[in-house]
Amino acid sequence: MGGGKAFAQCSFLDTKISSYTCKDLSPKEAVVELSKIYNFKVSYPSDLLNEKRITLALKGGTIKDALNEIIGRYDLEFVCVGENSIVIRKLQFFISGFILDSSSHQPVSDAIVVSSKQWVESDEDGFFHILCKVGQKNLRVYHPGFDTKSVFVERVETEPITIYLKPNSELSIAEVRVYDSLIMVEKAGGLKLNMEEVSKIPSIAGSPGILNSLRFLPSVQSTLEVNGGLVVQGGGRDQNLVLVDGMELYNPMHLFGLFSVFDQSSLQSVGFYKNAFPAQFGGRLSSVLDVKTKVGDFKKWNSKINLNPVMIETVVDGPIKKDKTSTMVAARRSFTDFFPLFYEQIQKQNQLSNFNYFFYDLTANINHKFSDKTFGYFTSYLGGDRGYINGDEKSFSGEEITENQKDVFTQSNVLSTMGIKTWLSNSLNLTVKTGYAGYGFTHQNDYFLKILSDVETYEREAKLSYSSRINDWKTGIYLKAIQDKNNKITLGMENVWHQFVPANSGYYLRENDLINYDTFYQKRNSKALEQRYFFVNDFRQNKISVSAGFHYSAFINEVTYHSLQPRLNVIFDANKKNKIGLNFAKTSQFMLYVPNNHLGIPIDIWIPAGKSIEPMHCYHYSLDYTKLIKKNWVMHTNIYYKNFLQIIEYKNGVADFINEWDKALYRGIGRTKGVEFILRKDIGKWNGWASYSLSKSDRSIKEIKFGQWFPYQYDRRHDFKCVIHYQHNANLSFGTTWSVASGNYLTAPQIHYALTVEGQRYLIEQYTQKNNLKLPVYHRLDIGVHHKKNLGNSLQIISFTIYNVYNQNNVFYVNSVIKSNGKLEFNPISILPVLPSINYALIF
C-alpha cells in the first residue's frame, strides 16, 4: 500500500472536506479533479495513474485521506513540495545498471542481484534490471570470486547505475551460498559453467577444457576417446550449435578430438543448453554452446602464461585507451610436432615411421565504450591443425626398388564478428552485428615408386588430393525489452549466406614420362540463404516462470524450405525444496554432416539441404524434477523423449562424393528416450556430483532391413560419471573423475572377397546390417592436484594430473585389416595410455 507524507508547511493536506464523489474516472483524473476543487497543485510522471477506472463516494475526512483513498491501492506515495503542491511517485520502480570489476572495469556476467524476495542475473555485459523500493538498503550483489556488495537506493534512478565488485580470490566455497556456485547454474533449458570450477576438473596434460567439463554432465558424451565431438541425448556431433560471440563455429575440436579450440583464459562466460533451448537459437537439433570471449581490462595490463608438456598458452589484456577501449589477445601452440607425447601411440599401432602433428589457436578482441549506454566490439579467431604421415623409403634386396609415401592433412577455423550494443532506455536494448565464419579440411597423399633393372627404369608417381570447405556471412538485429517485473521480450532476425564446397578432388598419375591422369573434380558447389526470425517472452508470476516463443527459418537452395519451431519452458517452484520443469521444442537443421564411422582419421564434411535432401527436424519433450534433499545436497531428475524426422544415414558408412552425394545417403526417422539422475553437493570442502543416464537411441531406414529399428551409432545404454573435488584450503585442492559407459556402435562389412578383373585385383565388401559391431565398454579414472601461491604481484598455479590412472585401453578408432587367409579383422586403436602431466600457470 502507498501513503502520503505531510510536513509542517503542507497544512493544506489537513483541510477538511465535506464530501467527494467521482464515477468511472482514472486515478489521475480523480486526483486532478480533487486538486481543482481544493486549489492545490499536483505533479506526477506521465506513465502513472492511467490504468484502471475507479468510483468513490467520500464523506468527511481530509484532503490527505482522499488522496490515500485514490492512490493508496496502488504501489505509490505522495509527498508535499512547498506550501501548496504534492508530487506523486512510485514506491517501487525499476533500476538498471552495470556490474563491473572494481580493479579492471570489466563486466561481471552472471552476478546475482537480489532485491527483497526477487533476483536477476547480470548478462554478458554486466547489465541488470530489477524492481526496487526507494530509501532501503535493498540491493545485494553476489558472485563467486568477489566480495558481496550492498547498495543503498536513495531515489528513483532514471539512468543506469554502476556497481563495482571487489575481487576476492580467497573466498571459500562455503561463503558463496546464494545459489549454485559451482559448475552448474540452472537456466531455462540449460546451465552456465563456472569458469573457476571448470579449471579444477582433471584433464589431459593438465590443460583445462570446456568440452572436457561438459562431458561429465548427464546425457552428454564424447564420440571418441577424450573429447571427440559431443553427442547430446542421442543427437549427432553435427547437431550442436557452437557460438563464439554470436557467430557459428563449425568445429570446436582440433583434429583427433584430443583438445578443444577454446583457451579457457580467453573466455568470459559459457552457456550450455539442451532439452528446450531458447527460441533465439536455431539451425541445430540437439544443443547450444554459447561462448562469450573475455573483455579486456580497461584499467591496467595483465598477462598469463600457461605451460605444459603439450602446449604453451598465453593471454594478454589491457587498455588501449584507459576507461574507453580495451583489448585481449590469447594464443596457444602445441608442441606435438617435436614432442609426440600422445601421437607416438598412433605411430606404434599403425606401424608409421614418422608421424608429426601440431595445432594452434589465436583469439583477439577489441571492446570500446562510445558512452555509458553504447558499446562496440570486434572478435576474431584463427585456428588450425597440420599433420604429416611419412612412410619409410623401402628398398628390397635383389632388386633396386624404392617406395615412398607421404600424407599431409590440415583443417582450419576462421571467425570474425563485430557489433554495437546500445541501451535506448533502461529497459530497451538494441544489438546490431555482422560476421564471417569459415571451416576447411584438406588431405593429400603422395606416392612414389622406382624400379631399376638392367633393361629399363620404371617410375610411378601418384597424387590424390581432397578438400572440403564451408563459408558463412551473417548479419543480425536483436532487441530486448523489459516491460515490467514479470515480462521480458526478446526478438530478432538473422540472415546467413552459406557457401558449400563439399568436394574438390584431384588425381595425378605419371608412369615414366607418360601422364595418365591429371584431373580435378569439383562437384555441386552451392550457395544458400538462411533467414531466421525469433520471438521470446519470459514471464514470471508468483511460483511459475514461463519462457515461450518461436523460431522461424527459411532455407533457400534450389528450393525453399520453411520451418516454424515453437519453444516452451515452464518451471514451477512448488516450495523452497521442490521444483518441477516442463519443456517442449521443435528444432530444424538445414545442413547435413558426413560421419566417418570411426574407420580412419575423423574428418568434417558439410552439405546443404536441397531438391533431393530435405532438412532434418526434431521434437523434444522433457520433464524435470529438482529436490533439495538436505542443506547442501540437490537431486535432479530429467525424463526426455526425442523424435527425429528426415534423419540421414550413409550407405556403407561412407559417402562417395566423386559421384552425387545424395545417391550415397538414406533418409529415415529416429527416436531417443532416457532418464537422467544427478546428485550434487555444492557447498563445503568436499563437493561435486554423480550422474547416471539410462537411454536408448535407434533409427529406422526403409531401405535397411525393411525399416526395422537398429541401434544408432552413438547409442549408449548406460552412462555413469562422478566428479569429486576437495578444497583443502584457499590454495590447495584435489580433484578426481571417473566414468564408465556402454560402448558405441559402428558398421562393419559382413561379406568380403577378392575379385580379379583383367589382371587387376579388387576387394569387394558387402554390408547387410547397420551398426552391427559394438565397441567395448568405456571407462577411465583421472586425478588432479592444484596449488596456488602468491609471488609478489603475481599468482602461480601448479596443476599435476594423471590421465587414465589404471591405463585402460579405450578405443580411439578402428582399423580394418585383411589377413593372409583372406579374412577381414577389425583392430581397435587406443592411443592414450596412463599419462602423468604437470601444468604451470603464471598470472601477472
Short mmCIF file of N, CA and C in Angstrom, two decimals, residues 112-198:
data_model
loop_
_atom_site.label_atom_id
_atom_site.label_comp_id
_atom_site.label_asym_id
_atom_site.label_seq_id
_atom_site.Cartn_x
_atom_site.Cartn_y
_atom_site.Cartn_z
N ILE A 112 24.51 -12.32 -9.28
CA ILE A 112 23.14 -12.37 -8.78
C ILE A 112 22.83 -11.06 -8.05
N VAL A 113 21.79 -10.37 -8.51
CA VAL A 113 21.34 -9.13 -7.88
C VAL A 113 20.02 -9.42 -7.18
N VAL A 114 19.98 -9.20 -5.86
CA VAL A 114 18.82 -9.57 -5.06
C VAL A 114 18.17 -8.31 -4.50
N SER A 115 16.85 -8.20 -4.67
CA SER A 115 16.06 -7.12 -4.10
C SER A 115 14.81 -7.72 -3.49
N SER A 116 14.67 -7.57 -2.16
CA SER A 116 13.55 -8.16 -1.45
C SER A 116 13.54 -9.67 -1.71
N LYS A 117 12.48 -10.21 -2.28
CA LYS A 117 12.39 -11.65 -2.49
C LYS A 117 12.65 -12.05 -3.94
N GLN A 118 13.07 -11.12 -4.76
CA GLN A 118 13.32 -11.44 -6.16
C GLN A 118 14.80 -11.28 -6.48
N TRP A 119 15.22 -11.90 -7.59
CA TRP A 119 16.61 -11.80 -8.01
C TRP A 119 16.70 -11.89 -9.53
N VAL A 120 17.76 -11.30 -10.08
CA VAL A 120 18.05 -11.39 -11.50
C VAL A 120 19.54 -11.64 -11.66
N GLU A 121 19.93 -12.05 -12.87
CA GLU A 121 21.34 -12.25 -13.19
C GLU A 121 21.81 -11.18 -14.16
N SER A 122 23.03 -10.74 -14.01
CA SER A 122 23.61 -9.82 -14.98
C SER A 122 23.96 -10.59 -16.25
N ASP A 123 23.85 -9.92 -17.40
CA ASP A 123 24.14 -10.59 -18.67
C ASP A 123 25.63 -10.48 -19.00
N GLU A 124 26.00 -10.81 -20.25
CA GLU A 124 27.41 -10.83 -20.60
C GLU A 124 28.05 -9.44 -20.56
N ASP A 125 27.23 -8.40 -20.57
CA ASP A 125 27.74 -7.03 -20.46
C ASP A 125 27.71 -6.52 -19.02
N GLY A 126 27.33 -7.38 -18.08
CA GLY A 126 27.20 -6.96 -16.69
C GLY A 126 25.92 -6.20 -16.42
N PHE A 127 24.98 -6.15 -17.38
CA PHE A 127 23.76 -5.36 -17.26
C PHE A 127 22.69 -6.12 -16.48
N PHE A 128 21.94 -5.38 -15.65
CA PHE A 128 20.82 -5.97 -14.90
C PHE A 128 19.67 -4.97 -14.86
N HIS A 129 18.47 -5.47 -14.56
CA HIS A 129 17.25 -4.65 -14.50
C HIS A 129 16.35 -5.30 -13.46
N ILE A 130 16.05 -4.57 -12.37
CA ILE A 130 15.33 -5.19 -11.26
C ILE A 130 14.43 -4.17 -10.58
N LEU A 131 13.36 -4.65 -9.97
CA LEU A 131 12.39 -3.81 -9.25
C LEU A 131 12.91 -3.51 -7.85
N CYS A 132 12.86 -2.20 -7.45
CA CYS A 132 13.40 -1.78 -6.16
C CYS A 132 12.38 -0.92 -5.42
N LYS A 133 12.69 -0.65 -4.16
CA LYS A 133 11.94 0.29 -3.34
C LYS A 133 12.86 1.43 -2.94
N VAL A 134 12.29 2.63 -2.88
CA VAL A 134 13.08 3.81 -2.54
C VAL A 134 13.44 3.81 -1.07
N GLY A 135 14.67 4.26 -0.78
CA GLY A 135 15.06 4.53 0.60
C GLY A 135 15.37 3.32 1.42
N GLN A 136 15.67 2.19 0.79
CA GLN A 136 16.00 0.99 1.54
C GLN A 136 17.34 0.44 1.06
N LYS A 137 18.07 -0.15 1.97
CA LYS A 137 19.32 -0.82 1.60
C LYS A 137 18.94 -2.19 1.06
N ASN A 138 18.43 -2.19 -0.17
CA ASN A 138 17.71 -3.38 -0.63
C ASN A 138 18.36 -4.11 -1.79
N LEU A 139 19.52 -3.65 -2.27
CA LEU A 139 20.20 -4.38 -3.34
C LEU A 139 21.43 -5.07 -2.79
N ARG A 140 21.52 -6.38 -3.03
CA ARG A 140 22.72 -7.12 -2.67
C ARG A 140 23.19 -7.87 -3.91
N VAL A 141 24.51 -7.83 -4.14
CA VAL A 141 25.08 -8.42 -5.35
C VAL A 141 26.07 -9.50 -4.95
N TYR A 142 25.90 -10.70 -5.56
CA TYR A 142 26.74 -11.86 -5.24
C TYR A 142 27.40 -12.37 -6.52
N HIS A 143 28.63 -12.82 -6.35
CA HIS A 143 29.30 -13.54 -7.42
C HIS A 143 30.52 -14.25 -6.82
N PRO A 144 30.71 -15.54 -7.15
CA PRO A 144 31.90 -16.24 -6.65
C PRO A 144 33.17 -15.51 -7.10
N GLY A 145 34.10 -15.33 -6.18
CA GLY A 145 35.33 -14.64 -6.51
C GLY A 145 35.31 -13.16 -6.25
N PHE A 146 34.16 -12.62 -5.76
CA PHE A 146 34.05 -11.20 -5.44
C PHE A 146 33.42 -11.05 -4.05
N ASP A 147 33.77 -9.97 -3.37
CA ASP A 147 33.10 -9.65 -2.12
C ASP A 147 31.64 -9.30 -2.41
N THR A 148 30.74 -9.72 -1.51
CA THR A 148 29.34 -9.35 -1.64
C THR A 148 29.19 -7.84 -1.46
N LYS A 149 28.34 -7.23 -2.29
CA LYS A 149 28.16 -5.77 -2.27
C LYS A 149 26.72 -5.43 -1.93
N SER A 150 26.53 -4.48 -0.99
CA SER A 150 25.21 -3.95 -0.67
C SER A 150 25.09 -2.53 -1.21
N VAL A 151 23.95 -2.22 -1.82
CA VAL A 151 23.75 -0.92 -2.45
C VAL A 151 22.52 -0.26 -1.84
N PHE A 152 22.66 0.99 -1.38
CA PHE A 152 21.56 1.77 -0.81
C PHE A 152 20.95 2.63 -1.92
N VAL A 153 19.66 2.44 -2.18
CA VAL A 153 18.96 3.18 -3.22
C VAL A 153 18.19 4.32 -2.56
N GLU A 154 18.63 5.56 -2.78
CA GLU A 154 18.02 6.71 -2.12
C GLU A 154 16.87 7.30 -2.90
N ARG A 155 16.92 7.20 -4.22
CA ARG A 155 15.94 7.89 -5.05
C ARG A 155 15.69 7.10 -6.32
N VAL A 156 14.68 7.53 -7.04
CA VAL A 156 14.38 6.90 -8.32
C VAL A 156 15.49 7.24 -9.31
N GLU A 157 16.13 6.19 -9.86
CA GLU A 157 17.23 6.39 -10.80
C GLU A 157 16.69 6.27 -12.22
N THR A 158 16.87 7.34 -12.98
CA THR A 158 16.40 7.32 -14.37
C THR A 158 17.49 6.88 -15.34
N GLU A 159 18.74 6.89 -14.90
CA GLU A 159 19.86 6.45 -15.72
C GLU A 159 20.48 5.20 -15.10
N PRO A 160 21.13 4.37 -15.90
CA PRO A 160 21.77 3.17 -15.33
C PRO A 160 22.81 3.53 -14.28
N ILE A 161 22.86 2.77 -13.21
CA ILE A 161 23.87 2.95 -12.20
C ILE A 161 25.01 1.97 -12.45
N THR A 162 26.14 2.18 -11.82
CA THR A 162 27.28 1.27 -11.93
C THR A 162 27.64 0.75 -10.55
N ILE A 163 27.72 -0.56 -10.43
CA ILE A 163 28.08 -1.20 -9.17
C ILE A 163 29.43 -1.90 -9.38
N TYR A 164 30.39 -1.58 -8.54
CA TYR A 164 31.72 -2.16 -8.63
C TYR A 164 31.89 -3.25 -7.58
N LEU A 165 32.32 -4.42 -8.02
CA LEU A 165 32.58 -5.54 -7.11
C LEU A 165 34.09 -5.69 -6.91
N LYS A 166 34.48 -5.91 -5.68
CA LYS A 166 35.90 -6.06 -5.35
C LYS A 166 36.30 -7.53 -5.47
N PRO A 167 37.29 -7.84 -6.30
CA PRO A 167 37.73 -9.25 -6.43
C PRO A 167 38.26 -9.78 -5.11
N ASN A 168 37.99 -11.05 -4.86
CA ASN A 168 38.48 -11.71 -3.65
C ASN A 168 38.71 -13.18 -3.98
N SER A 169 39.94 -13.51 -4.33
CA SER A 169 40.26 -14.89 -4.70
C SER A 169 40.38 -15.81 -3.50
N GLU A 170 40.31 -15.23 -2.28
CA GLU A 170 40.46 -16.04 -1.07
C GLU A 170 39.14 -16.56 -0.56
N LEU A 171 38.04 -16.20 -1.22
CA LEU A 171 36.73 -16.66 -0.75
C LEU A 171 36.64 -18.18 -0.81
N SER A 172 36.17 -18.78 0.25
CA SER A 172 35.94 -20.22 0.24
C SER A 172 34.56 -20.49 -0.34
N ILE A 173 34.37 -21.71 -0.81
CA ILE A 173 33.10 -22.06 -1.42
C ILE A 173 31.96 -21.90 -0.43
N ALA A 174 32.21 -22.16 0.83
CA ALA A 174 31.15 -22.09 1.83
C ALA A 174 30.63 -20.67 2.00
N GLU A 175 31.39 -19.66 1.59
CA GLU A 175 30.96 -18.28 1.76
C GLU A 175 30.03 -17.82 0.64
N VAL A 176 29.97 -18.56 -0.44
CA VAL A 176 29.12 -18.18 -1.57
C VAL A 176 27.93 -19.13 -1.59
N ARG A 177 26.84 -18.72 -0.96
CA ARG A 177 25.75 -19.65 -0.71
C ARG A 177 24.43 -19.21 -1.36
N VAL A 178 24.44 -18.11 -2.10
CA VAL A 178 23.16 -17.59 -2.55
C VAL A 178 22.54 -18.46 -3.66
N TYR A 179 23.37 -19.15 -4.40
CA TYR A 179 22.84 -20.00 -5.47
C TYR A 179 23.89 -21.06 -5.80
N ASP A 180 23.59 -21.91 -6.77
CA ASP A 180 24.52 -22.99 -7.12
C ASP A 180 25.81 -22.36 -7.65
N SER A 181 26.83 -22.30 -6.81
CA SER A 181 28.01 -21.52 -7.17
C SER A 181 29.09 -22.34 -7.85
N LEU A 182 28.86 -23.64 -8.02
CA LEU A 182 29.90 -24.44 -8.67
C LEU A 182 29.68 -24.47 -10.17
N ILE A 183 29.83 -25.60 -10.76
CA ILE A 183 29.88 -25.63 -12.22
C ILE A 183 28.51 -25.37 -12.85
N MET A 184 27.41 -25.67 -12.16
CA MET A 184 26.11 -25.59 -12.80
C MET A 184 25.22 -24.55 -12.14
N VAL A 185 24.83 -23.56 -12.91
CA VAL A 185 23.82 -22.60 -12.52
C VAL A 185 22.66 -22.80 -13.48
N GLU A 186 21.54 -23.30 -13.01
CA GLU A 186 20.47 -23.71 -13.90
C GLU A 186 19.82 -22.51 -14.57
N LYS A 187 19.56 -22.65 -15.87
CA LYS A 187 18.88 -21.64 -16.66
C LYS A 187 17.67 -22.30 -17.29
N ALA A 188 16.87 -21.50 -18.01
CA ALA A 188 15.73 -22.05 -18.73
C ALA A 188 16.23 -22.97 -19.84
N GLY A 189 16.10 -24.26 -19.63
CA GLY A 189 16.54 -25.23 -20.63
C GLY A 189 18.02 -25.51 -20.62
N GLY A 190 18.80 -24.89 -19.72
CA GLY A 190 20.23 -25.09 -19.77
C GLY A 190 20.93 -24.69 -18.49
N LEU A 191 22.22 -24.39 -18.58
CA LEU A 191 23.01 -24.06 -17.41
C LEU A 191 24.18 -23.19 -17.83
N LYS A 192 24.80 -22.54 -16.85
CA LYS A 192 26.01 -21.76 -17.06
C LYS A 192 27.16 -22.47 -16.38
N LEU A 193 28.33 -22.43 -17.00
CA LEU A 193 29.52 -23.04 -16.42
C LEU A 193 30.28 -22.00 -15.62
N ASN A 194 30.68 -22.37 -14.41
CA ASN A 194 31.54 -21.51 -13.59
C ASN A 194 32.98 -21.77 -14.01
N MET A 195 33.62 -20.75 -14.57
CA MET A 195 34.94 -20.93 -15.17
C MET A 195 35.99 -21.35 -14.13
N GLU A 196 35.86 -20.85 -12.92
CA GLU A 196 36.83 -21.18 -11.88
C GLU A 196 36.77 -22.66 -11.54
N GLU A 197 35.57 -23.21 -11.46
CA GLU A 197 35.42 -24.61 -11.08
C GLU A 197 35.75 -25.56 -12.23
N VAL A 198 35.53 -25.10 -13.47
CA VAL A 198 35.90 -25.92 -14.63
C VAL A 198 37.38 -26.26 -14.60
#
